[in-house]
PDB file of C-alpha atoms in Angstrom:
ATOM      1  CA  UNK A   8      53.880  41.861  40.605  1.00 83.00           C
ATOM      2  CA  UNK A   9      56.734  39.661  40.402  1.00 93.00           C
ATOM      3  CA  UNK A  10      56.041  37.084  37.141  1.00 97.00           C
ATOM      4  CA  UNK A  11      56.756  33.841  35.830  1.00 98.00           C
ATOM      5  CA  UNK A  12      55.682  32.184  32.949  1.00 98.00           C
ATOM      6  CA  UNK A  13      55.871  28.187  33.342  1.00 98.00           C
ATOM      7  CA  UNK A  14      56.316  26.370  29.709  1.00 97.00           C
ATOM      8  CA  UNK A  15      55.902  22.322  30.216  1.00 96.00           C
ATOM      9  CA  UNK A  16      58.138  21.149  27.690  1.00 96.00           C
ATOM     10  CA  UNK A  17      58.683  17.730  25.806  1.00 94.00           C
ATOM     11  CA  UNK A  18      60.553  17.364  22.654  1.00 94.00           C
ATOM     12  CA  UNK A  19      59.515  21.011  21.417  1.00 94.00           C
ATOM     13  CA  UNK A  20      62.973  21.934  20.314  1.00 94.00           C
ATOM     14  CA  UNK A  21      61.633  23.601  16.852  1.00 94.00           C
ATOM     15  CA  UNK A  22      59.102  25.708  18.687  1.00 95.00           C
ATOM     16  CA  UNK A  23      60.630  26.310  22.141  1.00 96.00           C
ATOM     17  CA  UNK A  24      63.209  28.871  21.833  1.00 96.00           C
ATOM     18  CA  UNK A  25      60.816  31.413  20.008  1.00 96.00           C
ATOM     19  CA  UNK A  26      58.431  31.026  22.961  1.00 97.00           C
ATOM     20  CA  UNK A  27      60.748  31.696  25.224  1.00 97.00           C
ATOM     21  CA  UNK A  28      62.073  34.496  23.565  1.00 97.00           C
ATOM     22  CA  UNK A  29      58.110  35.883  23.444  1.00 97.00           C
ATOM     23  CA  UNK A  30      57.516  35.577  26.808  1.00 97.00           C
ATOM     24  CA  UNK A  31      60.203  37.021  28.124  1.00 97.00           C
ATOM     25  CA  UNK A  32      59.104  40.522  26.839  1.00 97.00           C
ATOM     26  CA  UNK A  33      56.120  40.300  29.216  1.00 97.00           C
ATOM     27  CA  UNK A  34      57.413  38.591  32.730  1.00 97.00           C
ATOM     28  CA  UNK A  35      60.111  38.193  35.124  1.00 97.00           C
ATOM     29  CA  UNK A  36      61.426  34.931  34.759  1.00 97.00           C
ATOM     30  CA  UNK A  37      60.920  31.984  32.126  1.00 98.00           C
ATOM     31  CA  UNK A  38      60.792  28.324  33.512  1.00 98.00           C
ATOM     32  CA  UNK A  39      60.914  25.566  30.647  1.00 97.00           C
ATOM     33  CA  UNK A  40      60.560  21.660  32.533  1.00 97.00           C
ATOM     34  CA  UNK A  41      61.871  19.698  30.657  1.00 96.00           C
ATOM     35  CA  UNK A  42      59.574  16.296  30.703  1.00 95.00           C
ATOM     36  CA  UNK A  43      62.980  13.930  29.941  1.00 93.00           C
ATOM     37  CA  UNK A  44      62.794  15.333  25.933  1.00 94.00           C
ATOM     38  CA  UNK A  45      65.261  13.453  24.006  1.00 94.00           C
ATOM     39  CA  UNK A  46      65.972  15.879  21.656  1.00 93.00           C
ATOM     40  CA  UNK A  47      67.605  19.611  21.908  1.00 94.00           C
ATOM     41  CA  UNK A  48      64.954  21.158  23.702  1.00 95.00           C
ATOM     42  CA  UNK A  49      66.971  21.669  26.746  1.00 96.00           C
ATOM     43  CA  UNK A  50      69.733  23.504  24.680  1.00 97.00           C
ATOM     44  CA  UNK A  51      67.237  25.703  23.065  1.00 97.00           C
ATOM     45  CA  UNK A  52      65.697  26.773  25.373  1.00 97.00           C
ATOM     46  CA  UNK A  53      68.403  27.902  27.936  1.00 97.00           C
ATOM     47  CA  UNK A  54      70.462  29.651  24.786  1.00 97.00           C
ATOM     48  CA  UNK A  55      66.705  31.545  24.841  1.00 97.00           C
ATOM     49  CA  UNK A  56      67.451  32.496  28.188  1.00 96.00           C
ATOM     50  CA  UNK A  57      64.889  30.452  30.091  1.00 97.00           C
ATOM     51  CA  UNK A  58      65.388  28.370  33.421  1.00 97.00           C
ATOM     52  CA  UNK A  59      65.058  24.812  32.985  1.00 97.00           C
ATOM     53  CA  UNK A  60      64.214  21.986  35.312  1.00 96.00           C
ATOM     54  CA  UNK A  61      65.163  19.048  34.260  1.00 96.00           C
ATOM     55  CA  UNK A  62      62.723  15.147  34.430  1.00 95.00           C
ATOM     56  CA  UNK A  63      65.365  12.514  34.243  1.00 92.00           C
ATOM     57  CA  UNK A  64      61.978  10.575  31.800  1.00 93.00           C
ATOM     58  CA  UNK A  65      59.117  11.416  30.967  1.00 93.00           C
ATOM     59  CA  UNK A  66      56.464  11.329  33.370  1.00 93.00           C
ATOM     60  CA  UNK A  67      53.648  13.326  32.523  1.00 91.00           C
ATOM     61  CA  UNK A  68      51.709  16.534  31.972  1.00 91.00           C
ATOM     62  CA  UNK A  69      50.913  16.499  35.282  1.00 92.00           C
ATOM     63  CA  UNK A  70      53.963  16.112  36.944  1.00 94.00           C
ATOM     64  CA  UNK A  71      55.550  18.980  34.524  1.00 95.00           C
ATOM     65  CA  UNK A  72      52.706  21.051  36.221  1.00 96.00           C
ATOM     66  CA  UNK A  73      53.828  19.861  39.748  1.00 95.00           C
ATOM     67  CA  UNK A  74      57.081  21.214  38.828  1.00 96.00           C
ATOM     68  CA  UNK A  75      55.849  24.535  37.815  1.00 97.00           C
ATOM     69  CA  UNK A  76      54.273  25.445  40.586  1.00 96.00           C
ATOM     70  CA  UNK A  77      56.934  23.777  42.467  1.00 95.00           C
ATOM     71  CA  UNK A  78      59.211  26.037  41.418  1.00 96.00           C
ATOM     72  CA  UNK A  79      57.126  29.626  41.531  1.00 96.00           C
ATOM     73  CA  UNK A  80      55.982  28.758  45.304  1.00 94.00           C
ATOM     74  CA  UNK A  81      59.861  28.621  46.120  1.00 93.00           C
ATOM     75  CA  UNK A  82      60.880  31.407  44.424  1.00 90.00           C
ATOM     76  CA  UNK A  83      58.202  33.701  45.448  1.00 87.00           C
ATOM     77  CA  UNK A  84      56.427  34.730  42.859  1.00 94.00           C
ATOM     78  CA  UNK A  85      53.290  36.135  43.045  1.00 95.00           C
ATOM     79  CA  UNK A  86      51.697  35.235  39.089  1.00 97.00           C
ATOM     80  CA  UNK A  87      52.368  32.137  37.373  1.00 98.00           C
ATOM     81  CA  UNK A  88      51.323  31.811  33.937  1.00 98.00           C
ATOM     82  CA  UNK A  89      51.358  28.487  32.191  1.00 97.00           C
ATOM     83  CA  UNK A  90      51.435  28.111  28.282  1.00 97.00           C
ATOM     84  CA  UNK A  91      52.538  25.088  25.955  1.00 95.00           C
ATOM     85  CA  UNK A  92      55.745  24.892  24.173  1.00 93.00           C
ATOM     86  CA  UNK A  93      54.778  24.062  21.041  1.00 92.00           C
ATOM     87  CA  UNK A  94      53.367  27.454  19.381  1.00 92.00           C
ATOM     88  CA  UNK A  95      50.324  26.951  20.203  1.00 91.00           C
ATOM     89  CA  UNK A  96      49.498  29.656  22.730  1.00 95.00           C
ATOM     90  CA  UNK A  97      50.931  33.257  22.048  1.00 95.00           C
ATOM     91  CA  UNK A  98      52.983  34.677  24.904  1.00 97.00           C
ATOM     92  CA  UNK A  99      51.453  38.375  23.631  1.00 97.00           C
ATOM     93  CA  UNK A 100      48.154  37.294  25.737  1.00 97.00           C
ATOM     94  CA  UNK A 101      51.047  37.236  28.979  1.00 97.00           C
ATOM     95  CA  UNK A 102      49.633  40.847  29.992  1.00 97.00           C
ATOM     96  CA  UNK A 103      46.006  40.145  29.687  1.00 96.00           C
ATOM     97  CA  UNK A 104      46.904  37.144  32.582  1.00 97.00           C
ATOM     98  CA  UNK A 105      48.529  39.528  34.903  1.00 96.00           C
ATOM     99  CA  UNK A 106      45.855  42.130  34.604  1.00 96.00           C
ATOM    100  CA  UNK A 107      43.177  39.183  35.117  1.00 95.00           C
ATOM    101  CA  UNK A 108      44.703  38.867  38.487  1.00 95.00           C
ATOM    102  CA  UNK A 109      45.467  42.404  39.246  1.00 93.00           C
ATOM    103  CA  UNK A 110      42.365  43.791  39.018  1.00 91.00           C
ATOM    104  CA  UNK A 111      39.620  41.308  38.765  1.00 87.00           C
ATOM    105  CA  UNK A 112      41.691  39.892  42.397  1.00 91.00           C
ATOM    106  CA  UNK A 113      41.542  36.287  40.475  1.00 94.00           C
ATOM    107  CA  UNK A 114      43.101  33.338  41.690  1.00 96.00           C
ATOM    108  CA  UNK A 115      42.713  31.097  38.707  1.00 96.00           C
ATOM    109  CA  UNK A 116      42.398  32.947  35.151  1.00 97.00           C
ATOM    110  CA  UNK A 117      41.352  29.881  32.229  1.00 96.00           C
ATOM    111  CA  UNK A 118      42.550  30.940  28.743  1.00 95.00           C
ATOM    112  CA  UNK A 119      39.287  30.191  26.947  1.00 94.00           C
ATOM    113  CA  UNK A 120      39.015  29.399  23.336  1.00 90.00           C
ATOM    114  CA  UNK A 121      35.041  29.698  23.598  1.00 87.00           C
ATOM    115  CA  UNK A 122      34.426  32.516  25.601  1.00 81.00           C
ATOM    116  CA  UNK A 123      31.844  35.107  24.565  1.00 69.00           C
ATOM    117  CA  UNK A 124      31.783  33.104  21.618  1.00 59.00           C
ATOM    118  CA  UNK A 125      35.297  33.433  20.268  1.00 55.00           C
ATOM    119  CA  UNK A 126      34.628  33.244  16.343  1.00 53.00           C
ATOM    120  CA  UNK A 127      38.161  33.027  15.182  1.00 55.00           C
ATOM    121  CA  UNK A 128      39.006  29.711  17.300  1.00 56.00           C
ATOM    122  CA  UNK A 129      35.338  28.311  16.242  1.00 52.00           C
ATOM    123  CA  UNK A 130      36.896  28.287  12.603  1.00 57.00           C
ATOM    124  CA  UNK A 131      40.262  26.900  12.832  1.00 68.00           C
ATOM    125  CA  UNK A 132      39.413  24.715  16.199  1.00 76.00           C
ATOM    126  CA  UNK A 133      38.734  20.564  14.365  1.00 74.00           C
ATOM    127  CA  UNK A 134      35.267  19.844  14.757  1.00 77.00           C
ATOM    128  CA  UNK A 135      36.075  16.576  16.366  1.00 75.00           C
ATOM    129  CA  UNK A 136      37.883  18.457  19.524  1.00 76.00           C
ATOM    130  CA  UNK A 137      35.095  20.664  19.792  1.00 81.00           C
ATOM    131  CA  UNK A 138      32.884  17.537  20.457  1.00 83.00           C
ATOM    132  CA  UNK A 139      35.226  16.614  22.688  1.00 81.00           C
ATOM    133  CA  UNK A 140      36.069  19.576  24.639  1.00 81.00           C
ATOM    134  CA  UNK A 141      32.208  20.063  25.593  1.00 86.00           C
ATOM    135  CA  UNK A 142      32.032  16.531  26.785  1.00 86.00           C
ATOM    136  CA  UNK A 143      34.767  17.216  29.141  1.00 85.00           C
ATOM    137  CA  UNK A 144      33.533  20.863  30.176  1.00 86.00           C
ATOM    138  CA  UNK A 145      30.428  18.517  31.138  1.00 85.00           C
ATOM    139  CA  UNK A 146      32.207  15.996  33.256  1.00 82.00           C
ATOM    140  CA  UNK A 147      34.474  18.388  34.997  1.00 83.00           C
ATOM    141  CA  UNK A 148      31.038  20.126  35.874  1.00 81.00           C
ATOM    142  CA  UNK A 149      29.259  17.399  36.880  1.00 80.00           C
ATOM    143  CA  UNK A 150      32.576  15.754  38.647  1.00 76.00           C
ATOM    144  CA  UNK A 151      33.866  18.984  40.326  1.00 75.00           C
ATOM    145  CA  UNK A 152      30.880  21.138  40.329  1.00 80.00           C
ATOM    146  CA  UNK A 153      32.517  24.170  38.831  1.00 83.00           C
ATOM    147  CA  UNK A 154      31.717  25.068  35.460  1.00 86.00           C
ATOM    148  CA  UNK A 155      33.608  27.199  32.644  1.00 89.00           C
ATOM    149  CA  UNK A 156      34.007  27.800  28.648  1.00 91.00           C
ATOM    150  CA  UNK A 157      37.283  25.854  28.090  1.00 92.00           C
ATOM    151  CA  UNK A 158      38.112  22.788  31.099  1.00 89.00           C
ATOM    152  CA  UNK A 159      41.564  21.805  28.888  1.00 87.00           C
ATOM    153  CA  UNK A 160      42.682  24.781  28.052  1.00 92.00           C
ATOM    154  CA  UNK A 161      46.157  24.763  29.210  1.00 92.00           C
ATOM    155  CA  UNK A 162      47.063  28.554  28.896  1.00 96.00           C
ATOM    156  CA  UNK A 163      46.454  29.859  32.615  1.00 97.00           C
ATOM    157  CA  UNK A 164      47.213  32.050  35.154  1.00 97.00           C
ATOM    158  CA  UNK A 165      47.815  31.448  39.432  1.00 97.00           C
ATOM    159  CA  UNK A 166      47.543  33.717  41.526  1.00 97.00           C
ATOM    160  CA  UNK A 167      50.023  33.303  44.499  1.00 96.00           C
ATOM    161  CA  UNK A 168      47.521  32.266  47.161  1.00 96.00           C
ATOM    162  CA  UNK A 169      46.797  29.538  44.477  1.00 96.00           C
ATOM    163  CA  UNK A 170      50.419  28.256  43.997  1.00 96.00           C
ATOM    164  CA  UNK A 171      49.932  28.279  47.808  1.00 95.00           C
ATOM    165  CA  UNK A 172      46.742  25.882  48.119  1.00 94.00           C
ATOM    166  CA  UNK A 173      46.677  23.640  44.352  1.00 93.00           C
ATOM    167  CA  UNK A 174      47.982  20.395  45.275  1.00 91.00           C
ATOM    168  CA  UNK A 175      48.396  18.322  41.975  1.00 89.00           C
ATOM    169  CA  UNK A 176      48.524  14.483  42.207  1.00 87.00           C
ATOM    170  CA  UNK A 177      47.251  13.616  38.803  1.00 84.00           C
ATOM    171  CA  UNK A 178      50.802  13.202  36.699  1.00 83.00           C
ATOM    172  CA  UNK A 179      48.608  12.647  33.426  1.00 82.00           C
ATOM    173  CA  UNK A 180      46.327  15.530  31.144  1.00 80.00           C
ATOM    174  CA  UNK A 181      43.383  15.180  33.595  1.00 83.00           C
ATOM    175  CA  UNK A 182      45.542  17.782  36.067  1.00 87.00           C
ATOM    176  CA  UNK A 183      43.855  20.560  34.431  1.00 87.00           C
ATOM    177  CA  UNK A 184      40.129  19.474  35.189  1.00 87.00           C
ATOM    178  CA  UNK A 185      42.121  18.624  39.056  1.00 89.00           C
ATOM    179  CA  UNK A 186      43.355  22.355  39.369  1.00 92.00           C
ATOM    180  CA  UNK A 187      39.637  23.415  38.892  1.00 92.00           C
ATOM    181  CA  UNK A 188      38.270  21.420  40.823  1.00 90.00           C
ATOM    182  CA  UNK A 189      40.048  21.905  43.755  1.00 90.00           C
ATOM    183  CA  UNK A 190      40.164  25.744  42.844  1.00 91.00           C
ATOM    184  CA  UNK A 191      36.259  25.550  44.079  1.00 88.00           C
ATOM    185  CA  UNK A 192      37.317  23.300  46.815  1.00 87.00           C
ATOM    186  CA  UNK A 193      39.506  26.220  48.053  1.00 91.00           C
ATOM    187  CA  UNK A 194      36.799  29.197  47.232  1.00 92.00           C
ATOM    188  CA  UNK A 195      39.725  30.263  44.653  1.00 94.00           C
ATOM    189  CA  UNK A 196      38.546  33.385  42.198  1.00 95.00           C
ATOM    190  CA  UNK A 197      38.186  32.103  38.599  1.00 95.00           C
ATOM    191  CA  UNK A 198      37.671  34.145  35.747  1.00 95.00           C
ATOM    192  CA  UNK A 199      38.020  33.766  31.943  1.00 95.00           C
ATOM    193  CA  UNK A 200      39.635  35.354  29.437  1.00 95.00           C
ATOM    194  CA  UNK A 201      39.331  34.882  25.682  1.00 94.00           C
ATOM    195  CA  UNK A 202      42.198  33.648  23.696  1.00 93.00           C
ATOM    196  CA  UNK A 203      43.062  32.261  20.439  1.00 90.00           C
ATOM    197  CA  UNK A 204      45.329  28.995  19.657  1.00 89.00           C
ATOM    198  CA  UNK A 205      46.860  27.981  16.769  1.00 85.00           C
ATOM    199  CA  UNK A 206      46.320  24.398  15.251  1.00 80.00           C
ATOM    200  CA  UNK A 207      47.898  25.205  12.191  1.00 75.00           C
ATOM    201  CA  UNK A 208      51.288  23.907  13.440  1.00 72.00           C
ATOM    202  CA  UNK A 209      52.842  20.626  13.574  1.00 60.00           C
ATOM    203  CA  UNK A 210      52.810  18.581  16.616  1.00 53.00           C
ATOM    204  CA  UNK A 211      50.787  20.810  18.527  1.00 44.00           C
ATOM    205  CA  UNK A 212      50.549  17.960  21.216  1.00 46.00           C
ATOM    206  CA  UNK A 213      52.880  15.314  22.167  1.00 50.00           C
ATOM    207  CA  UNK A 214      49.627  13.133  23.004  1.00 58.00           C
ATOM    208  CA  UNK A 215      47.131  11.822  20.590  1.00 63.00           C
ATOM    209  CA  UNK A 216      43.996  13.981  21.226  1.00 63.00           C
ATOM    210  CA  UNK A 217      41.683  11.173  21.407  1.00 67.00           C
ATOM    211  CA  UNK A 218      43.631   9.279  23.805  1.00 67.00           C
ATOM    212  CA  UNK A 219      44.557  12.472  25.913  1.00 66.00           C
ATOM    213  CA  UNK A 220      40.469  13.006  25.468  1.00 71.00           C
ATOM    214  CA  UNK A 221      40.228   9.481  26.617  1.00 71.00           C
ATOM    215  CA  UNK A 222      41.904   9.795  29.338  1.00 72.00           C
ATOM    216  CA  UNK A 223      41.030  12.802  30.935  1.00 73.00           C
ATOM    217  CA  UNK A 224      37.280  11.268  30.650  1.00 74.00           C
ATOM    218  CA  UNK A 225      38.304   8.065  32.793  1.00 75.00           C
ATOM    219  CA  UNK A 226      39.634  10.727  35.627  1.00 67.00           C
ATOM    220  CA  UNK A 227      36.573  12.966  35.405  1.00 74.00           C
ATOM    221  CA  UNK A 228      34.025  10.118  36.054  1.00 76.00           C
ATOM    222  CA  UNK A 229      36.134   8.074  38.621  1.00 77.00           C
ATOM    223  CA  UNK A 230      35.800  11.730  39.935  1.00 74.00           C
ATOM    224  CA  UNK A 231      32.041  12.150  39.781  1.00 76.00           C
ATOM    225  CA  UNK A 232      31.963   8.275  41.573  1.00 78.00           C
ATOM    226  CA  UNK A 233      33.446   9.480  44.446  1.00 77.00           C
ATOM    227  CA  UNK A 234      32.277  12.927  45.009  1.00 77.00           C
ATOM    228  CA  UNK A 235      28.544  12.598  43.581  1.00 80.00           C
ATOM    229  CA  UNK A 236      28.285   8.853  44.287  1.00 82.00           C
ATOM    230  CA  UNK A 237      24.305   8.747  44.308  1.00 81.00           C
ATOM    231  CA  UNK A 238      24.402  10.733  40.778  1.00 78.00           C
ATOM    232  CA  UNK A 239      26.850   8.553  39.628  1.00 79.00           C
ATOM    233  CA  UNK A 240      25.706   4.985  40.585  1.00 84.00           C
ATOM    234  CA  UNK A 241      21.957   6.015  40.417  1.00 85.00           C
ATOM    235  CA  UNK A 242      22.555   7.088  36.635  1.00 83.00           C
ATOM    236  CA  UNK A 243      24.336   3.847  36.125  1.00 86.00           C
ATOM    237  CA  UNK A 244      21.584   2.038  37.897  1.00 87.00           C
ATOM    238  CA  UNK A 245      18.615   3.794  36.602  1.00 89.00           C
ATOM    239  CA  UNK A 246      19.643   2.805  32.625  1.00 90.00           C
ATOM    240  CA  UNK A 247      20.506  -0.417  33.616  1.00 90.00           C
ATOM    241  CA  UNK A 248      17.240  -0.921  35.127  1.00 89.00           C
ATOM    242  CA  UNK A 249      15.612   0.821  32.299  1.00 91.00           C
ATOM    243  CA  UNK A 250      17.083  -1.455  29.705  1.00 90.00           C
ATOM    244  CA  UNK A 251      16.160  -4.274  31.689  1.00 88.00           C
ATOM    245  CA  UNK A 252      12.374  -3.381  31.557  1.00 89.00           C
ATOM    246  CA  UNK A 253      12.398  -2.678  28.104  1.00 89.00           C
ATOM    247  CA  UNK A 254      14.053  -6.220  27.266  1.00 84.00           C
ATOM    248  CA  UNK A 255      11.260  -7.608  29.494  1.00 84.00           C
ATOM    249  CA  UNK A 256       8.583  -6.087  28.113  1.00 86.00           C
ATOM    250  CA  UNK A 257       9.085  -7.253  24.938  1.00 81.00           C
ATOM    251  CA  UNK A 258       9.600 -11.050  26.066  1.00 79.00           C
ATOM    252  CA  UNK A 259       5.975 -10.628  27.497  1.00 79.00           C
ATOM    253  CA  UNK A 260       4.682  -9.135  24.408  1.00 76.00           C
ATOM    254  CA  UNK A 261       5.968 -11.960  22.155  1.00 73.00           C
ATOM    255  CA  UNK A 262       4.535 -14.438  24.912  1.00 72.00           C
ATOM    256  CA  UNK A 263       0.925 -12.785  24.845  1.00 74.00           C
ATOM    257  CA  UNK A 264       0.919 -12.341  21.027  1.00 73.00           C
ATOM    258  CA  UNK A 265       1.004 -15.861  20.618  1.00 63.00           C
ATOM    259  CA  UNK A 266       4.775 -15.854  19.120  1.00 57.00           C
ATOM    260  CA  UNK A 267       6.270 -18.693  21.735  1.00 58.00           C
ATOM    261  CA  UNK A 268       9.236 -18.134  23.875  1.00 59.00           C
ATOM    262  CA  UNK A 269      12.052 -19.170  21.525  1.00 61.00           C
ATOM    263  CA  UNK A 270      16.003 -18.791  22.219  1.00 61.00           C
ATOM    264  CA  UNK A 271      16.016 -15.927  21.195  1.00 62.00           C
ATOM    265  CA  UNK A 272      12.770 -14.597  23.808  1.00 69.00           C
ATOM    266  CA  UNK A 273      14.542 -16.665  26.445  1.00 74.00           C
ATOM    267  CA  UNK A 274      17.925 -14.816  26.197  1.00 77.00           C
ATOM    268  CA  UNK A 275      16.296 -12.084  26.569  1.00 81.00           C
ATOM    269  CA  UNK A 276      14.502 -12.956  29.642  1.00 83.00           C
ATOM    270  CA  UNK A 277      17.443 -13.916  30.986  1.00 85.00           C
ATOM    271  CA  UNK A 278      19.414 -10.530  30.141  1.00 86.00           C
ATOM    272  CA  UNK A 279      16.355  -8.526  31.405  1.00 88.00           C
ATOM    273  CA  UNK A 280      16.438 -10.090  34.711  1.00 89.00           C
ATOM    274  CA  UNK A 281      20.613  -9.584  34.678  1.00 90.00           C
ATOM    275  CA  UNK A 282      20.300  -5.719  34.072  1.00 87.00           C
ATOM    276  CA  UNK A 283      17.385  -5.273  36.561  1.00 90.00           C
ATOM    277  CA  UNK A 284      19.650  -6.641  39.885  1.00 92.00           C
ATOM    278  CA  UNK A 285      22.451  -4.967  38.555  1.00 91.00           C
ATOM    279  CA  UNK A 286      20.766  -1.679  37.945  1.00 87.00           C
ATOM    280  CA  UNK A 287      19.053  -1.594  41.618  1.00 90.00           C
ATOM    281  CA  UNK A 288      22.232  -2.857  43.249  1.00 90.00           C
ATOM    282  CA  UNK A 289      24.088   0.044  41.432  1.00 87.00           C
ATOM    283  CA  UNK A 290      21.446   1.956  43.146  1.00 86.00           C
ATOM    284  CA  UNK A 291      21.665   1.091  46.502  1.00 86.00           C
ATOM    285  CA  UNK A 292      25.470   0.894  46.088  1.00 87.00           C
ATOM    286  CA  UNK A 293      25.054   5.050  45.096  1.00 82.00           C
ATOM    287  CA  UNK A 294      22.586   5.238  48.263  1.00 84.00           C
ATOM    288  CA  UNK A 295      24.876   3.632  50.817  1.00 85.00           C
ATOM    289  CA  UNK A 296      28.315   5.432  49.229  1.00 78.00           C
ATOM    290  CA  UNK A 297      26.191   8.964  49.712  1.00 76.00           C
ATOM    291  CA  UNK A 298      25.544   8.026  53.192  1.00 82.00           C
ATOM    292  CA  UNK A 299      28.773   7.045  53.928  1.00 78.00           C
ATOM    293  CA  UNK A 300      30.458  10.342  52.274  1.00 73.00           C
ATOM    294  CA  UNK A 301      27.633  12.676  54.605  1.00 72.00           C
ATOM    295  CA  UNK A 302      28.726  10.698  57.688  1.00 72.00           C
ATOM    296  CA  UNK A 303      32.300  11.830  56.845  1.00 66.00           C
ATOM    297  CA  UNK A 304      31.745  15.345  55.709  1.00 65.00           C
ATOM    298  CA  UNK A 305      29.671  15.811  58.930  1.00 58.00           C
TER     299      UNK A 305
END
């Protein structure tokens, strides 16, 4: 099976040239984009011996992803695997990829840091991203309705009738949770395979963490708005409402205990009656978005 392993690169030039050098012991061809690094990255990696495609700036994870499959769907290839540039990921896993897709007939193989309960990454993985990471496996299952170990993992595998059908248009870190969820969109074959990744390295991303978290959050529920629109709205509604109650339950308490209705009882009141007609007109907003998304699908 013709292979090529896709490195998104952006100002990695300490790190670069030994992955490159790794991974070409296990595929074809090595394709480095270059997301408009200003430092020797570019040099680095094609004295490794790796392909680069050049952005004139930096535009985004997602766009260095665009170009990665951009490139293997021209070129033919039948297995693109996609690891960071940074050290993180080790190109020795390359083989376990291929065979994921040889012989399990996967379209989309996930490097997972938490499958089968991967001890080693539960160790060196900072507590703080492991919060993090399960929020997002939740969203991306909620949003896309596809559910797996490791959503951000960003050491992967395509088969070619993937690099065929993915369609990326998110240019930021939420591509990853897009791939997947238009991998079930597709019926694509996904399948995990365990992996370890190093954090014991500098700059192991060239995005904060909790604004790449952050981020990739803000996609995932504008996702579950528009594809679960009664789930979403009528979850927003339903606490709304909920809060609403409370608040007014508890100005009626203070009036029937004898305790007045001061400013304080009043504001309350007021807020009660504010969350209540917000809550049930998130509601019917959810009911008449659902409708309207039926109407289509049908």
């Amino acid at each position: 099976m013709k292979t090529l392993a896709a490195i998104p690169c952006h100002n990695e030039e300490l790190a670069i040239g030994t992955v490159v050098l790794k991974a070409r012991k296990y595929v074809d061809e090595v394709l480095v984009v270059d997301d408009g690094s200003t430092d020797g990255s570019v040099e680095v990696a094609e004295a490794a011996g790796a392909v680069v495609v050049s952005h004139e700036q930096n535009k985004g994870y997602g766009a260095a992803i665009q170009s990665c499959f951009s490139y293997a769907k021209k070129s033919d290839f039948e297995v693109l695997i996609i690891l960071d540039g940074d050290g993180q990921h080790d190109p020795a896993y390359i083989p376990d990829f291929v065979k994921a897709v040889k012989t399990s007939k996967a379209d989309v193989v996930v490097g997972s840091r938490f499958y089968e309960r991967n001890g080693e990454n539960s160790r060196t993985i900072p507590r703080y991203r492991i919060v993090g990471m399960k929020v997002l496996n939740l969203f991306t299952q909620i949003g896309g309705n596809i559910k797996t170990t490791d959503s951000q993992s960003g050491y992967r595998a395509y088969s070619r009738r993937a690099i065929e059908k993915v369609k990326i248009r998110n240019l930021g870190m939420g591509a990853g949770s897009e791939i997947l969820t238009q991998a079930k969109d597709c019926n694509l074959k996904l399948v995990e395979i365990p992996i370890t990744a190093r954090y014991d390295i500098a700059n192991t991303s060239s995005k904060n963490p909790v604004s790449h978290g952050f981020g990739v959050l803000g996609w995932l529920i504008s996702l579950t708005s528009e594809r679960r629109p009664l789930f979403f709205f009528g979850l927003v509604g339903g606490v709304l409402a909920a809060v609403g109650l409370v608040l007014g339950a508890n100005v009626l308490y203070i009036a029937n205990t004898g305790g007045g209705i001061g400013r304080i009882a009043v504001g309350s009141a007021i807020l009660s009656v504010l969350f209540i007609v917000i809550g049930v007109f998130s509601l019917f907003t959810g009911l008449i978005l659902n409708a309207v998304k039926k109407g289509k699908e049908e």
